N, C-alpha and C. Protein backbone atom coordinates (compact mmCIF):
# COMPACT_ATOMS: atom_id res chain seq x y z
N MET A 1 1.02 16.97 0.56
CA MET A 1 1.60 16.58 1.90
C MET A 1 1.43 17.99 2.71
N ASP A 2 1.24 17.71 4.21
CA ASP A 2 0.16 18.24 4.99
C ASP A 2 1.97 18.50 5.90
N ILE A 3 2.68 19.29 5.68
CA ILE A 3 3.35 20.45 6.26
C ILE A 3 3.56 21.03 6.93
N GLN A 4 3.80 21.83 8.20
CA GLN A 4 3.26 22.29 9.32
C GLN A 4 4.68 23.09 10.50
N THR A 5 4.74 24.30 9.91
CA THR A 5 5.54 24.89 10.87
C THR A 5 5.44 24.50 12.06
N GLY A 6 6.91 23.73 12.52
CA GLY A 6 7.51 23.53 13.73
C GLY A 6 7.71 22.29 13.59
N ASP A 7 7.78 20.91 12.27
CA ASP A 7 7.19 19.39 11.95
C ASP A 7 8.58 18.82 12.21
N ILE A 8 9.59 18.17 11.93
CA ILE A 8 10.97 17.40 11.46
C ILE A 8 10.80 17.07 10.52
N LEU A 9 11.90 16.72 10.07
CA LEU A 9 10.97 16.07 8.67
C LEU A 9 12.80 14.70 8.88
N THR A 10 12.56 14.11 7.79
CA THR A 10 13.66 13.12 7.88
C THR A 10 13.77 12.98 6.46
N MET A 11 14.43 13.39 6.24
CA MET A 11 15.12 13.53 4.43
C MET A 11 15.88 11.93 3.55
N LYS A 12 15.99 11.80 2.59
CA LYS A 12 16.16 10.82 1.98
C LYS A 12 17.36 11.06 2.19
N LYS A 13 18.17 11.89 2.02
CA LYS A 13 19.54 12.47 2.02
C LYS A 13 20.19 12.73 2.89
N ALA A 14 21.65 12.36 3.14
CA ALA A 14 22.09 13.32 4.98
C ALA A 14 22.49 15.25 4.09
N HIS A 15 22.67 15.88 4.30
CA HIS A 15 23.00 16.97 5.12
C HIS A 15 24.89 17.04 4.84
N PRO A 16 26.14 17.58 4.31
CA PRO A 16 27.52 17.19 4.85
C PRO A 16 27.14 16.92 5.87
N CYS A 17 26.82 17.62 6.75
CA CYS A 17 27.15 17.67 8.02
C CYS A 17 27.17 16.13 8.86
N GLY A 18 26.23 15.35 7.72
CA GLY A 18 25.78 13.68 8.34
C GLY A 18 24.36 13.65 8.56
N SER A 19 23.79 14.46 9.74
CA SER A 19 22.63 15.46 9.79
C SER A 19 21.03 14.71 9.36
N LYS A 20 20.41 13.83 8.82
CA LYS A 20 19.10 14.18 7.24
C LYS A 20 17.43 14.97 8.72
N GLU A 21 18.18 15.16 9.02
CA GLU A 21 16.64 15.41 9.87
C GLU A 21 16.44 16.61 9.76
N TRP A 22 15.27 17.72 9.54
CA TRP A 22 15.14 19.34 9.78
C TRP A 22 14.07 19.29 10.04
N GLU A 23 14.40 20.73 10.37
CA GLU A 23 13.63 21.14 10.90
C GLU A 23 12.02 23.00 10.39
N VAL A 24 11.55 22.18 10.43
CA VAL A 24 10.18 23.35 9.17
C VAL A 24 9.87 24.66 10.08
N LEU A 25 11.01 25.77 9.80
CA LEU A 25 10.98 26.97 9.77
C LEU A 25 9.11 27.83 9.36
N ARG A 26 9.56 27.28 7.92
CA ARG A 26 8.45 28.33 7.33
C ARG A 26 7.32 27.61 6.50
N VAL A 27 7.22 27.11 5.88
CA VAL A 27 5.84 27.31 4.86
C VAL A 27 4.79 27.84 3.33
N GLY A 28 4.75 27.71 2.94
CA GLY A 28 4.10 27.82 2.05
C GLY A 28 4.05 28.24 0.40
N ALA A 29 5.15 28.82 -0.87
CA ALA A 29 5.24 27.99 -1.64
C ALA A 29 6.48 27.64 -1.58
N ASP A 30 7.27 27.88 -0.36
CA ASP A 30 8.29 27.84 -0.80
C ASP A 30 8.49 26.46 1.14
N PHE A 31 9.63 26.45 1.44
CA PHE A 31 10.05 25.73 2.66
C PHE A 31 11.46 26.68 3.22
N LYS A 32 11.43 26.44 4.55
CA LYS A 32 12.55 27.42 4.93
C LYS A 32 13.09 26.16 6.00
N LEU A 33 14.10 25.40 6.09
CA LEU A 33 14.18 25.26 6.64
C LEU A 33 15.62 24.67 7.71
N ARG A 34 16.03 24.12 8.50
CA ARG A 34 16.91 24.69 9.33
C ARG A 34 17.41 23.22 10.15
N CYS A 35 18.54 22.40 9.77
CA CYS A 35 19.23 21.26 9.69
C CYS A 35 19.17 21.11 10.64
N LEU A 36 19.04 19.98 11.39
CA LEU A 36 19.24 19.91 13.27
C LEU A 36 20.55 19.47 13.49
N GLY A 37 21.66 19.19 12.79
CA GLY A 37 22.81 18.52 12.79
C GLY A 37 23.37 19.72 12.93
N CYS A 38 23.70 21.27 12.36
CA CYS A 38 24.54 22.29 12.29
C CYS A 38 23.91 23.49 12.47
N GLY A 39 22.11 23.60 12.11
CA GLY A 39 22.20 24.85 12.60
C GLY A 39 21.77 25.43 11.41
N HIS A 40 22.00 25.03 10.14
CA HIS A 40 22.37 25.43 9.02
C HIS A 40 20.57 25.69 8.16
N GLU A 41 20.67 26.87 7.76
CA GLU A 41 19.48 27.27 7.03
C GLU A 41 18.75 27.00 5.73
N VAL A 42 17.90 26.98 4.80
CA VAL A 42 17.82 26.47 4.23
C VAL A 42 16.88 26.71 3.40
N MET A 43 16.34 27.55 2.84
CA MET A 43 15.03 27.90 1.33
C MET A 43 15.06 27.71 -0.24
N GLY A 44 13.58 26.94 0.32
CA GLY A 44 13.57 26.00 -1.69
C GLY A 44 12.06 25.71 -1.55
N SER A 45 11.71 25.43 -2.92
CA SER A 45 11.18 25.71 -3.45
C SER A 45 10.05 23.98 -2.96
N ARG A 46 8.91 23.78 -2.41
CA ARG A 46 8.60 23.28 -1.33
C ARG A 46 8.06 21.89 -2.69
N SER A 47 8.47 21.64 -4.13
CA SER A 47 7.79 19.98 -5.18
C SER A 47 9.20 20.09 -4.65
N LYS A 48 10.42 21.00 -4.62
CA LYS A 48 11.54 20.10 -4.85
C LYS A 48 11.66 19.39 -3.36
N PHE A 49 11.23 19.70 -2.28
CA PHE A 49 11.83 19.14 -0.76
C PHE A 49 10.82 18.46 -0.67
N GLU A 50 9.65 18.26 -1.27
CA GLU A 50 9.54 17.57 -0.66
C GLU A 50 9.31 16.03 -1.60
N LYS A 51 9.44 15.77 -2.46
CA LYS A 51 10.25 14.73 -3.21
C LYS A 51 11.34 13.93 -2.05
N ASN A 52 12.47 15.12 -1.41
CA ASN A 52 13.09 13.59 -0.32
C ASN A 52 12.36 13.91 0.72
N ILE A 53 11.68 13.75 0.84
CA ILE A 53 10.69 13.49 2.89
C ILE A 53 10.78 12.17 2.67
N LYS A 54 11.10 10.93 3.31
CA LYS A 54 11.06 10.50 4.22
C LYS A 54 10.33 9.70 5.15
N GLN A 55 10.52 10.66 6.19
CA GLN A 55 8.96 10.98 7.12
C GLN A 55 8.84 12.68 8.11
N VAL A 56 7.99 12.25 8.40
CA VAL A 56 7.33 13.45 8.90
C VAL A 56 7.43 12.72 10.65
N LYS A 57 7.70 13.81 11.61
CA LYS A 57 7.20 14.00 13.00
C LYS A 57 6.96 15.56 13.71
N ARG A 58 5.79 15.49 14.26
CA ARG A 58 5.37 15.90 14.18
C ARG A 58 5.34 16.89 15.80
């Protein structure tokens, strides 16, 4: 997948705060994402997050 810093990802499952949208802060072997609902930041492997992506907004 072609994901770049600054993209907004819509995920299949919602964050506990209720938001499904995340902003990409860092791209590489892993992603760093910020929840657009509550501002929580998460870092995890690229393969784990790519499975859960529903839509990418530039």
